[in-house]
Amino acid sequence: MAEIPSEGDSASDSIRGEFRAMRQLLDEEQIVRTAIHSAVKTGQDQANEAIAILQGVHQSTTNLSQLLCDARSRLPTIQASLKQLSAAFPADQYHRYHDNWRTMCRNLAFLGAFIHYLETGGLISRSDLAALFTIGVCANDGFHITLEDMLLGVLQLAKELSRLAVNAVIHGDVQRPISIAAYLNELNSAFQLLNLKNDQLRRRYDGLKYDVKKVEEVMYDLAIRGLTPTADK
């Protein structure tokens, strides 16, 4: 006569079955996170290399074209890593994994804004930033750089430019601080149009005011030495 399973055996099988299912889900999640980590690391490493190249402008602007060319040579690898990243997770779960690439995206926004400024003297648009890295503009386009991450990248550019204004004068370039001062003042005015809810954005925007002040001090020093166009008049 067959032995009737006890209620304890049934409960044990049920618990084990649930945990086997959870283990499978955890394993699948780990596969996704591993793929994300690999793509993000490649993208971040290449972005850091490109930024380091562009920061050579602090030593001299005479080789600016070569610096830009060398920095742009990193873009294909970055683009490939972003393509790999976008394929690593379900399209509707962008915000679930956003923390994994948040820092990388802010650095990419800074890199794109830095390249665009050095090439044109202007502010990169969201569509141009997306085109630079061959990604979407907004959530409906798939993988993208969020507006908040882009703005933080632009604010990082402001900090970089305030440093460049000082170093340019050291190397005898008195025109660059003038253009940087105009750019940062325009940027500061533009940010005042935004109603910033993000705490980090608000704090970093406060830093922009110090960046503007730093460049104004450089301009003042140039003026009292008679090195600005206004002073020459």
Coordinates of N, CA and C in Angstrom, one line a residue:
M1 N 0.9 -1.2 0.0 CA 0.0 0.0 0.0 C 0.9 1.2 0.0
A2 N 0.6 2.2 -0.9 CA 1.4 3.4 -1.1 C 1.3 4.3 0.2
E3 N 2.5 4.9 0.5 CA 2.5 5.7 1.7 C 2.0 7.1 1.3
I4 N 1.1 7.6 2.1 CA 0.5 8.9 1.9 C 1.5 10.0 2.3
P5 N 1.8 10.9 1.4 CA 2.8 12.0 1.8 C 2.2 12.8 2.9
S6 N 3.0 13.1 3.8 CA 2.6 14.0 5.0 C 2.5 15.4 4.5
E7 N 1.8 16.2 5.3 CA 1.7 17.7 5.0 C 3.1 18.3 5.1
G8 N 3.9 17.8 5.9 CA 5.3 18.4 6.0 C 6.1 18.2 4.8
D9 N 5.9 17.0 4.1 CA 6.7 16.7 2.9 C 6.2 17.7 1.8
S10 N 4.9 17.9 1.7 CA 4.3 18.8 0.7 C 4.8 20.2 0.9
A11 N 4.8 20.7 2.1 CA 5.3 22.0 2.4 C 6.7 22.2 2.0
S12 N 7.5 21.2 2.3 CA 9.0 21.2 2.0 C 9.2 21.3 0.5
D13 N 8.4 20.5 -0.2 CA 8.6 20.5 -1.7 C 8.2 21.9 -2.3
S14 N 7.1 22.4 -1.7 CA 6.6 23.7 -2.1 C 7.7 24.8 -1.9
I15 N 8.3 24.8 -0.7 CA 9.3 25.8 -0.4 C 10.5 25.7 -1.3
R16 N 10.9 24.4 -1.5 CA 12.1 24.2 -2.4 C 11.8 24.6 -3.8
G17 N 10.6 24.4 -4.2 CA 10.2 24.8 -5.6 C 10.2 26.3 -5.8
E18 N 9.7 27.0 -4.8 CA 9.8 28.4 -4.8 C 11.2 29.0 -4.9
F19 N 12.1 28.4 -4.0 CA 13.4 28.8 -4.0 C 14.2 28.5 -5.2
R20 N 13.9 27.3 -5.9 CA 14.5 27.0 -7.1 C 14.1 28.1 -8.2
A21 N 12.9 28.5 -8.2 CA 12.4 29.5 -9.1 C 13.1 30.8 -8.9
M22 N 13.3 31.2 -7.5 CA 14.0 32.4 -7.2 C 15.4 32.3 -7.6
R23 N 16.1 31.2 -7.4 CA 17.5 31.0 -7.8 C 17.6 31.3 -9.3
Q24 N 16.7 30.7 -10.1 CA 16.8 30.9 -11.5 C 16.7 32.4 -11.9
L25 N 15.8 33.1 -11.2 CA 15.6 34.5 -11.4 C 16.9 35.3 -11.0
L26 N 17.4 34.9 -9.9 CA 18.7 35.6 -9.4 C 19.8 35.4 -10.4
D27 N 19.9 34.1 -10.9 CA 20.9 33.8 -11.9 C 20.8 34.6 -13.2
E28 N 19.5 34.7 -13.6 CA 19.2 35.5 -14.8 C 19.6 37.0 -14.6
E29 N 19.2 37.5 -13.4 CA 19.5 38.9 -13.1 C 21.0 39.1 -13.0
Q30 N 21.8 38.1 -12.5 CA 23.2 38.3 -12.5 C 23.8 38.3 -13.9
I31 N 23.3 37.5 -14.8 CA 23.8 37.6 -16.2 C 23.6 38.9 -16.8
V32 N 22.4 39.5 -16.5 CA 22.1 40.9 -17.0 C 23.1 41.9 -16.5
R33 N 23.3 41.8 -15.1 CA 24.1 42.8 -14.5 C 25.6 42.6 -14.9
T34 N 26.0 41.4 -15.1 CA 27.4 41.2 -15.6 C 27.6 41.8 -17.0
A35 N 26.6 41.6 -17.9 CA 26.7 42.2 -19.2 C 26.7 43.7 -19.2
I36 N 25.8 44.3 -18.3 CA 25.8 45.7 -18.1 C 27.1 46.2 -17.6
H37 N 27.7 45.6 -16.6 CA 29.0 46.0 -16.0 C 30.1 46.0 -17.1
S38 N 30.1 45.0 -17.9 CA 31.2 44.9 -18.9 C 31.0 46.0 -19.9
A39 N 29.8 46.3 -20.4 CA 29.6 47.4 -21.4 C 29.9 48.7 -20.8
V40 N 29.5 48.9 -19.5 CA 29.7 50.2 -18.9 C 31.2 50.5 -18.6
K41 N 31.9 49.4 -18.2 CA 33.3 49.6 -18.0 C 34.1 50.0 -19.2
T42 N 33.7 49.4 -20.3 CA 34.4 49.8 -21.6 C 34.0 51.2 -22.0
G43 N 32.8 51.6 -21.9 CA 32.4 52.9 -22.2 C 33.0 53.9 -21.3
Q44 N 33.0 53.6 -20.0 CA 33.6 54.6 -19.1 C 35.1 54.7 -19.3
D45 N 35.8 53.6 -19.5 CA 37.2 53.7 -19.7 C 37.6 54.5 -20.9
Q46 N 36.8 54.3 -22.0 CA 37.1 55.1 -23.2 C 36.7 56.6 -23.1
A47 N 35.7 56.8 -22.4 CA 35.3 58.2 -22.1 C 36.4 58.9 -21.3
N48 N 36.9 58.2 -20.2 CA 37.9 58.8 -19.4 C 39.2 59.1 -20.2
E49 N 39.5 58.2 -21.2 CA 40.7 58.4 -22.0 C 40.5 59.7 -22.9
A50 N 39.3 59.8 -23.5 CA 39.0 60.9 -24.4 C 39.0 62.2 -23.6
I51 N 38.5 62.2 -22.4 CA 38.5 63.4 -21.6 C 39.9 63.8 -21.2
A52 N 40.7 62.8 -20.8 CA 42.1 63.1 -20.5 C 42.8 63.7 -21.7
I53 N 42.5 63.2 -22.9 CA 43.2 63.8 -24.1 C 42.8 65.3 -24.2
L54 N 41.5 65.6 -24.1 CA 41.0 66.9 -24.3 C 41.6 67.9 -23.2
Q55 N 41.9 67.3 -22.0 CA 42.4 68.2 -21.0 C 43.8 68.6 -21.3
G56 N 44.4 68.1 -22.4 CA 45.7 68.6 -22.8 C 45.6 70.1 -23.3
V57 N 44.3 70.6 -23.5 CA 44.1 72.0 -23.9 C 44.6 72.9 -22.8
H58 N 44.7 72.4 -21.5 CA 45.1 73.2 -20.4 C 46.6 73.6 -20.6
Q59 N 47.4 72.7 -21.3 CA 48.8 73.0 -21.5 C 49.0 73.9 -22.7
S60 N 48.2 73.7 -23.8 CA 48.4 74.5 -25.0 C 47.2 74.3 -25.9
T61 N 46.8 75.3 -26.6 CA 45.7 75.2 -27.5 C 46.2 75.2 -29.0
T62 N 47.5 75.2 -29.1 CA 48.1 75.3 -30.5 C 47.8 73.9 -31.2
N63 N 47.7 72.8 -30.5 CA 47.5 71.5 -31.1 C 46.0 71.1 -30.8
L64 N 45.1 72.0 -30.8 CA 43.7 71.7 -30.5 C 43.1 70.7 -31.5
S65 N 43.4 70.9 -32.8 CA 42.8 70.0 -33.8 C 43.3 68.6 -33.6
Q66 N 44.5 68.4 -33.2 CA 45.0 67.0 -32.9 C 44.4 66.4 -31.7
L67 N 44.2 67.2 -30.7 CA 43.5 66.8 -29.5 C 42.1 66.3 -29.8
L68 N 41.4 67.1 -30.5 CA 40.0 66.7 -30.9 C 40.0 65.5 -31.7
C69 N 40.9 65.3 -32.7 CA 41.0 64.1 -33.5 C 41.3 62.9 -32.7
D70 N 42.2 63.0 -31.7 CA 42.6 61.9 -30.9 C 41.4 61.5 -30.0
A71 N 40.7 62.5 -29.4 CA 39.5 62.3 -28.6 C 38.4 61.6 -29.4
R72 N 38.2 62.1 -30.6 CA 37.1 61.5 -31.4 C 37.4 60.0 -31.8
S73 N 38.7 59.7 -31.8 CA 39.1 58.3 -32.2 C 38.6 57.3 -31.2
R74 N 38.2 57.8 -30.0 CA 37.6 56.9 -29.0 C 36.1 56.6 -29.2
L75 N 35.5 57.5 -30.0 CA 34.0 57.4 -30.1 C 33.5 56.1 -30.6
P76 N 34.1 55.5 -31.7 CA 33.6 54.2 -32.1 C 33.5 53.1 -31.1
T77 N 34.5 53.0 -30.2 CA 34.5 52.0 -29.1 C 33.4 52.4 -28.1
I78 N 33.2 53.7 -27.8 CA 32.1 54.1 -26.9 C 30.8 53.7 -27.5
Q79 N 30.6 54.0 -28.8 CA 29.4 53.7 -29.5 C 29.0 52.2 -29.5
A80 N 30.1 51.4 -29.7 CA 29.9 50.0 -29.7 C 29.5 49.5 -28.3
S81 N 30.1 50.0 -27.3 CA 29.8 49.6 -25.9 C 28.4 50.0 -25.5
L82 N 27.9 51.2 -26.0 CA 26.5 51.6 -25.7 C 25.5 50.7 -26.5
K83 N 25.9 50.3 -27.7 CA 25.0 49.3 -28.4 C 24.9 48.0 -27.6
Q84 N 26.1 47.6 -27.1 CA 26.1 46.3 -26.3 C 25.3 46.5 -25.0
L85 N 25.4 47.7 -24.4 CA 24.7 48.0 -23.2 C 23.2 48.0 -23.4
S86 N 22.7 48.6 -24.5 CA 21.3 48.7 -24.8 C 20.7 47.3 -25.0
A87 N 21.5 46.4 -25.5 CA 21.0 45.0 -25.8 C 21.1 44.1 -24.5
A88 N 21.6 44.6 -23.5 CA 21.9 43.8 -22.3 C 20.7 43.7 -21.3
F89 N 19.7 44.6 -21.5 CA 18.5 44.6 -20.6 C 17.3 44.9 -21.4
P90 N 16.1 44.5 -20.8 CA 14.8 44.8 -21.5 C 14.6 46.3 -21.7
A91 N 14.1 46.7 -22.9 CA 14.0 48.1 -23.2 C 13.1 48.9 -22.2
D92 N 12.2 48.2 -21.6 CA 11.3 48.9 -20.7 C 11.8 48.9 -19.2
Q93 N 13.1 48.5 -19.0 CA 13.6 48.5 -17.7 C 14.8 49.4 -17.5
Y94 N 14.8 50.5 -18.3 CA 16.0 51.4 -18.3 C 16.2 52.0 -16.9
H95 N 15.1 52.5 -16.3 CA 15.3 53.1 -15.0 C 15.6 52.2 -13.9
R96 N 15.3 50.9 -14.1 CA 15.6 49.9 -13.1 C 17.1 49.8 -12.9
Y97 N 17.8 49.9 -14.1 CA 19.3 49.7 -14.0 C 20.1 51.0 -14.2
H98 N 19.4 52.1 -14.2 CA 20.0 53.4 -14.5 C 21.2 53.7 -13.6
D99 N 21.1 53.3 -12.3 CA 22.2 53.6 -11.4 C 23.5 52.9 -11.9
N100 N 23.4 51.9 -12.7 CA 24.6 51.2 -13.1 C 25.4 52.0 -14.1
W101 N 24.8 52.9 -14.9 CA 25.5 53.7 -15.9 C 25.3 55.2 -15.7
R102 N 24.7 55.6 -14.6 CA 24.5 57.0 -14.4 C 25.8 57.8 -14.5
T103 N 26.8 57.4 -13.8 CA 28.1 58.1 -13.8 C 28.7 58.1 -15.2
M104 N 28.6 57.0 -15.9 CA 29.1 57.0 -17.3 C 28.4 58.0 -18.2
C105 N 27.1 58.0 -18.1 CA 26.3 58.9 -18.9 C 26.6 60.4 -18.6
R106 N 26.9 60.7 -17.4 CA 27.2 62.1 -17.0 C 28.6 62.4 -17.6
N107 N 29.5 61.5 -17.6 CA 30.8 61.7 -18.2 C 30.7 61.8 -19.7
L108 N 29.9 61.0 -20.3 CA 29.7 61.1 -21.7 C 29.0 62.5 -22.1
A109 N 28.1 62.9 -21.3 CA 27.5 64.3 -21.6 C 28.6 65.3 -21.5
F110 N 29.5 65.2 -20.5 CA 30.6 66.2 -20.3 C 31.5 66.1 -21.5
L111 N 31.8 64.9 -21.9 CA 32.7 64.7 -23.0 C 32.1 65.3 -24.3
G112 N 30.9 65.0 -24.6 CA 30.2 65.5 -25.8 C 30.2 67.1 -25.7
A113 N 29.8 67.6 -24.6 CA 29.7 69.1 -24.4 C 31.1 69.7 -24.6
F114 N 32.2 69.0 -24.1 CA 33.5 69.5 -24.2 C 34.0 69.6 -25.6
I115 N 33.8 68.5 -26.3 CA 34.1 68.4 -27.8 C 33.4 69.5 -28.5
H116 N 32.1 69.6 -28.3 CA 31.3 70.6 -29.1 C 31.8 72.0 -28.8
Y117 N 32.1 72.3 -27.5 CA 32.5 73.6 -27.2 C 33.8 74.0 -27.8
L118 N 34.8 73.0 -27.8 CA 36.1 73.3 -28.4 C 36.0 73.4 -29.9
E119 N 35.1 72.8 -30.5 CA 34.9 72.8 -32.0 C 34.1 74.0 -32.4
T120 N 33.1 74.4 -31.6 CA 32.2 75.5 -32.1 C 32.1 76.7 -31.2
G121 N 32.4 76.5 -29.9 CA 32.2 77.6 -28.9 C 30.8 77.6 -28.4
G122 N 30.0 76.7 -28.8 CA 28.6 76.7 -28.3 C 28.2 75.5 -27.5
L123 N 26.9 75.5 -27.1 CA 26.4 74.4 -26.3 C 25.8 73.3 -27.1
I124 N 26.2 72.1 -26.8 CA 25.7 70.9 -27.6 C 24.2 70.7 -27.3
S125 N 23.4 70.4 -28.3 CA 22.0 70.1 -28.1 C 21.8 68.6 -27.7
R126 N 20.6 68.3 -27.2 CA 20.3 66.9 -26.9 C 20.4 66.0 -28.1
S127 N 19.9 66.4 -29.2 CA 20.0 65.6 -30.4 C 21.4 65.4 -30.9
D128 N 22.2 66.5 -30.8 CA 23.6 66.3 -31.3 C 24.4 65.4 -30.3
L129 N 24.1 65.5 -29.1 CA 24.7 64.6 -28.1 C 24.4 63.2 -28.4
A130 N 23.1 62.9 -28.7 CA 22.7 61.6 -29.0 C 23.3 61.1 -30.3
A131 N 23.4 61.9 -31.3 CA 24.0 61.6 -32.6 C 25.5 61.2 -32.4
L132 N 26.2 62.0 -31.5 CA 27.6 61.8 -31.3 C 27.9 60.4 -30.8
F133 N 27.0 59.8 -30.0 CA 27.2 58.5 -29.4 C 26.2 57.4 -30.0
T134 N 25.5 57.8 -31.1 CA 24.6 56.9 -31.8 C 23.6 56.3 -30.8
I135 N 23.0 57.1 -30.0 CA 21.9 56.6 -29.1 C 20.7 57.4 -29.2
G136 N 19.6 57.1 -28.4 CA 18.4 57.8 -28.5 C 18.4 59.2 -27.9
V137 N 17.5 60.0 -28.2 CA 17.4 61.3 -27.6 C 16.6 61.3 -26.2
C138 N 15.6 60.5 -26.2 CA 14.7 60.4 -25.0 C 14.3 59.0 -24.8
A139 N 13.5 58.8 -23.8 CA 13.1 57.4 -23.3 C 12.4 56.7 -24.5
N140 N 11.6 57.3 -25.3 CA 10.9 56.7 -26.4 C 11.8 56.1 -27.4
D141 N 13.1 56.6 -27.4 CA 14.0 56.2 -28.5 C 14.9 55.0 -28.0
G142 N 14.7 54.5 -26.8 CA 15.5 53.4 -26.3 C 16.6 54.0 -25.3
F143 N 17.8 53.4 -25.4 CA 18.9 53.9 -24.5 C 19.2 55.3 -24.8
H144 N 19.3 56.1 -23.8 CA 19.5 57.6 -24.0 C 20.2 58.1 -22.7
I145 N 20.6 59.4 -22.8 CA 21.2 60.1 -21.7 C 20.1 61.0 -21.1
T146 N 19.7 60.8 -19.9 CA 18.6 61.5 -19.3 C 18.9 63.0 -19.3
L147 N 17.9 63.8 -19.3 CA 18.1 65.3 -19.2 C 18.9 65.7 -18.0
E148 N 18.6 65.1 -16.8 CA 19.4 65.4 -15.7 C 20.8 65.1 -15.8
D149 N 21.1 63.9 -16.4 CA 22.5 63.6 -16.6 C 23.2 64.5 -17.6
M150 N 22.5 64.9 -18.6 CA 23.1 65.8 -19.6 C 23.4 67.2 -18.9
L151 N 22.5 67.7 -18.1 CA 22.7 69.0 -17.4 C 23.9 68.9 -16.5
L152 N 24.0 67.8 -15.8 CA 25.1 67.6 -14.9 C 26.5 67.6 -15.7
G153 N 26.4 67.0 -16.9 CA 27.6 67.0 -17.7 C 27.9 68.4 -18.2
V154 N 26.9 69.2 -18.5 CA 27.2 70.6 -18.9 C 27.7 71.4 -17.8
L155 N 27.3 71.2 -16.6 CA 27.8 71.9 -15.4 C 29.2 71.5 -15.1
Q156 N 29.6 70.2 -15.4 CA 31.0 69.8 -15.3 C 31.8 70.5 -16.3
L157 N 31.3 70.8 -17.5 CA 32.0 71.5 -18.5 C 32.3 72.9 -18.0
A158 N 31.3 73.6 -17.3 CA 31.5 74.9 -16.8 C 32.7 74.9 -15.8
K159 N 32.8 73.9 -15.0 CA 33.9 73.9 -14.1 C 35.2 73.7 -14.8
E160 N 35.2 72.9 -15.9 CA 36.4 72.7 -16.7 C 36.8 74.0 -17.4
L161 N 35.9 74.7 -17.8 CA 36.2 76.0 -18.6 C 36.7 77.0 -17.6
S162 N 36.2 77.1 -16.4 CA 36.7 78.1 -15.4 C 38.2 77.8 -15.2
R163 N 38.6 76.5 -15.1 CA 40.0 76.1 -15.0 C 40.8 76.5 -16.2
L164 N 40.2 76.3 -17.4 CA 40.9 76.6 -18.6 C 41.1 78.1 -18.8
A165 N 40.2 78.9 -18.3 CA 40.4 80.4 -18.4 C 41.7 80.8 -17.6
V166 N 41.9 80.2 -16.5 CA 43.1 80.5 -15.7 C 44.4 80.0 -16.5
N167 N 44.3 78.8 -16.9 CA 45.5 78.2 -17.6 C 45.8 78.9 -18.9
A168 N 44.8 79.3 -19.6 CA 45.0 80.0 -20.9 C 45.8 81.3 -20.7
V169 N 45.5 82.0 -19.7 CA 46.3 83.3 -19.4 C 47.7 82.9 -19.0
I170 N 47.9 81.9 -18.3 CA 49.3 81.4 -17.9 C 50.1 81.2 -19.2
H171 N 49.4 80.6 -20.2 CA 50.1 80.3 -21.5 C 50.0 81.4 -22.5
G172 N 49.6 82.6 -22.1 CA 49.6 83.8 -22.9 C 48.4 84.0 -23.8
D173 N 47.4 83.2 -23.6 CA 46.1 83.3 -24.4 C 45.1 84.1 -23.7
V174 N 45.0 85.4 -24.0 CA 44.1 86.3 -23.2 C 42.8 86.4 -23.9
Q175 N 42.6 85.8 -25.1 CA 41.3 85.9 -25.8 C 40.4 84.8 -25.3
R176 N 40.9 83.7 -25.0 CA 40.1 82.5 -24.6 C 39.3 82.9 -23.3
P177 N 39.9 83.5 -22.2 CA 39.1 83.8 -21.1 C 37.9 84.7 -21.4
I178 N 38.0 85.5 -22.4 CA 37.0 86.5 -22.8 C 35.8 85.7 -23.3
S179 N 36.1 84.7 -24.2 CA 35.0 83.9 -24.8 C 34.4 83.0 -23.7
I180 N 35.2 82.5 -22.8 CA 34.7 81.6 -21.8 C 33.8 82.4 -20.8
A181 N 34.2 83.6 -20.5 CA 33.4 84.4 -19.6 C 32.0 84.7 -20.2
A182 N 31.9 85.0 -21.5 CA 30.7 85.2 -22.2 C 29.8 83.9 -22.2
Y183 N 30.5 82.8 -22.5 CA 29.8 81.5 -22.5 C 29.2 81.2 -21.1
L184 N 30.0 81.3 -20.1 CA 29.5 80.9 -18.7 C 28.4 81.9 -18.3
N185 N 28.5 83.1 -18.6 CA 27.4 84.1 -18.3 C 26.1 83.7 -19.0
E186 N 26.2 83.3 -20.2 CA 25.0 82.9 -20.9 C 24.4 81.6 -20.3
L187 N 25.3 80.7 -20.0 CA 24.9 79.4 -19.4 C 24.2 79.7 -18.0
N188 N 24.8 80.6 -17.2 CA 24.2 80.9 -15.9 C 22.8 81.5 -16.1
S189 N 22.7 82.4 -17.1 CA 21.3 83.0 -17.3 C 20.3 81.9 -17.8
A190 N 20.8 81.0 -18.6 CA 19.9 79.9 -19.1 C 19.5 79.0 -18.0
F191 N 20.3 78.7 -17.1 CA 20.0 77.8 -16.0 C 19.0 78.4 -15.1
Q192 N 18.9 79.7 -15.0 CA 17.9 80.4 -14.2 C 16.5 80.2 -14.7
L193 N 16.4 79.8 -16.0 CA 15.1 79.6 -16.5 C 14.5 78.2 -16.1
L194 N 15.3 77.4 -15.5 CA 14.9 76.1 -15.1 C 14.4 76.1 -13.7
N195 N 13.4 75.3 -13.4 CA 12.9 75.1 -12.1 C 13.4 73.7 -11.6
L196 N 14.6 73.8 -11.0 CA 15.4 72.6 -10.7 C 14.8 71.9 -9.4
K197 N 14.3 70.7 -9.6 CA 13.8 69.9 -8.5 C 14.8 68.9 -8.0
N198 N 15.8 68.5 -8.8 CA 16.8 67.5 -8.5 C 17.8 68.2 -7.5
D199 N 17.9 67.6 -6.3 CA 18.8 68.1 -5.3 C 20.3 68.2 -5.8
Q200 N 20.8 67.2 -6.5 CA 22.1 67.2 -7.0 C 22.3 68.3 -8.0
L201 N 21.3 68.5 -8.9 CA 21.4 69.5 -9.9 C 21.4 70.9 -9.3
R202 N 20.6 71.1 -8.2 CA 20.6 72.4 -7.6 C 21.9 72.7 -6.9
R203 N 22.5 71.7 -6.3 CA 23.8 71.9 -5.6 C 24.9 72.2 -6.6
R204 N 24.9 71.5 -7.8 CA 25.9 71.7 -8.8 C 25.7 73.0 -9.5
Y205 N 24.4 73.4 -9.6 CA 24.2 74.8 -10.2 C 24.7 75.9 -9.3
D206 N 24.7 75.7 -8.0 CA 25.3 76.6 -7.0 C 26.8 76.7 -7.3
G207 N 27.4 75.6 -7.7 CA 28.8 75.6 -8.1 C 29.1 76.4 -9.3
L208 N 28.1 76.5 -10.3 CA 28.3 77.3 -11.5 C 28.5 78.7 -11.1
K209 N 27.9 79.2 -10.1 CA 28.0 80.6 -9.7 C 29.5 80.9 -9.3
Y210 N 30.1 79.9 -8.7 CA 31.5 80.1 -8.3 C 32.4 80.0 -9.5
D211 N 32.0 79.2 -10.5 CA 32.8 79.1 -11.7 C 32.8 80.4 -12.5
V212 N 31.6 81.0 -12.5 CA 31.4 82.4 -13.1 C 32.3 83.4 -12.4
K213 N 32.3 83.4 -11.1 CA 33.0 84.3 -10.3 C 34.5 84.1 -10.5
K214 N 35.0 82.9 -10.7 CA 36.4 82.6 -10.9 C 36.8 83.2 -12.2
V215 N 36.0 83.1 -13.2 CA 36.4 83.6 -14.5 C 36.3 85.2 -14.5
E216 N 35.4 85.7 -13.8 CA 35.3 87.2 -13.6 C 36.5 87.7 -13.0
E217 N 37.1 87.0 -12.0 CA 38.3 87.4 -11.4 C 39.5 87.4 -12.4
V218 N 39.5 86.4 -13.3 CA 40.5 86.4 -14.3 C 40.3 87.6 -15.2
M219 N 39.1 87.9 -15.6 CA 38.8 89.0 -16.5 C 39.2 90.4 -15.8
Y220 N 39.0 90.5 -14.5 CA 39.4 91.7 -13.8 C 40.9 91.8 -13.8
D221 N 41.6 90.8 -13.6 CA 43.1 90.8 -13.6 C 43.6 91.3 -15.0
L222 N 42.9 90.8 -16.1 CA 43.3 91.2 -17.4 C 43.0 92.6 -17.6
A223 N 41.9 93.1 -17.1 CA 41.5 94.5 -17.3 C 42.4 95.4 -16.7
I224 N 42.9 95.2 -15.4 CA 43.7 96.1 -14.7 C 45.1 96.1 -15.4
R225 N 45.4 95.0 -16.1 CA 46.7 95.0 -16.8 C 46.6 95.5 -18.3
G226 N 45.4 96.0 -18.6 CA 45.2 96.5 -20.0 C 45.2 95.5 -21.1
L227 N 44.8 94.3 -20.8 CA 44.9 93.2 -21.8 C 43.6 92.8 -22.4
T228 N 42.5 93.5 -22.0 CA 41.2 93.1 -22.6 C 40.8 94.2 -23.6
P229 N 40.0 93.8 -24.6 CA 39.6 94.8 -25.6 C 39.0 96.1 -25.0
T230 N 38.2 95.9 -23.9 CA 37.6 97.1 -23.3 C 38.7 98.0 -22.7
A231 N 39.7 97.4 -22.1 CA 40.7 98.2 -21.5 C 41.5 98.9 -22.6
D232 N 41.7 98.2 -23.8 CA 42.5 98.8 -24.8 C 41.9 100.1 -25.4
K233 N 40.5 100.1 -25.3 CA 39.8 101.3 -25.8 C 40.0 102.4 -24.8

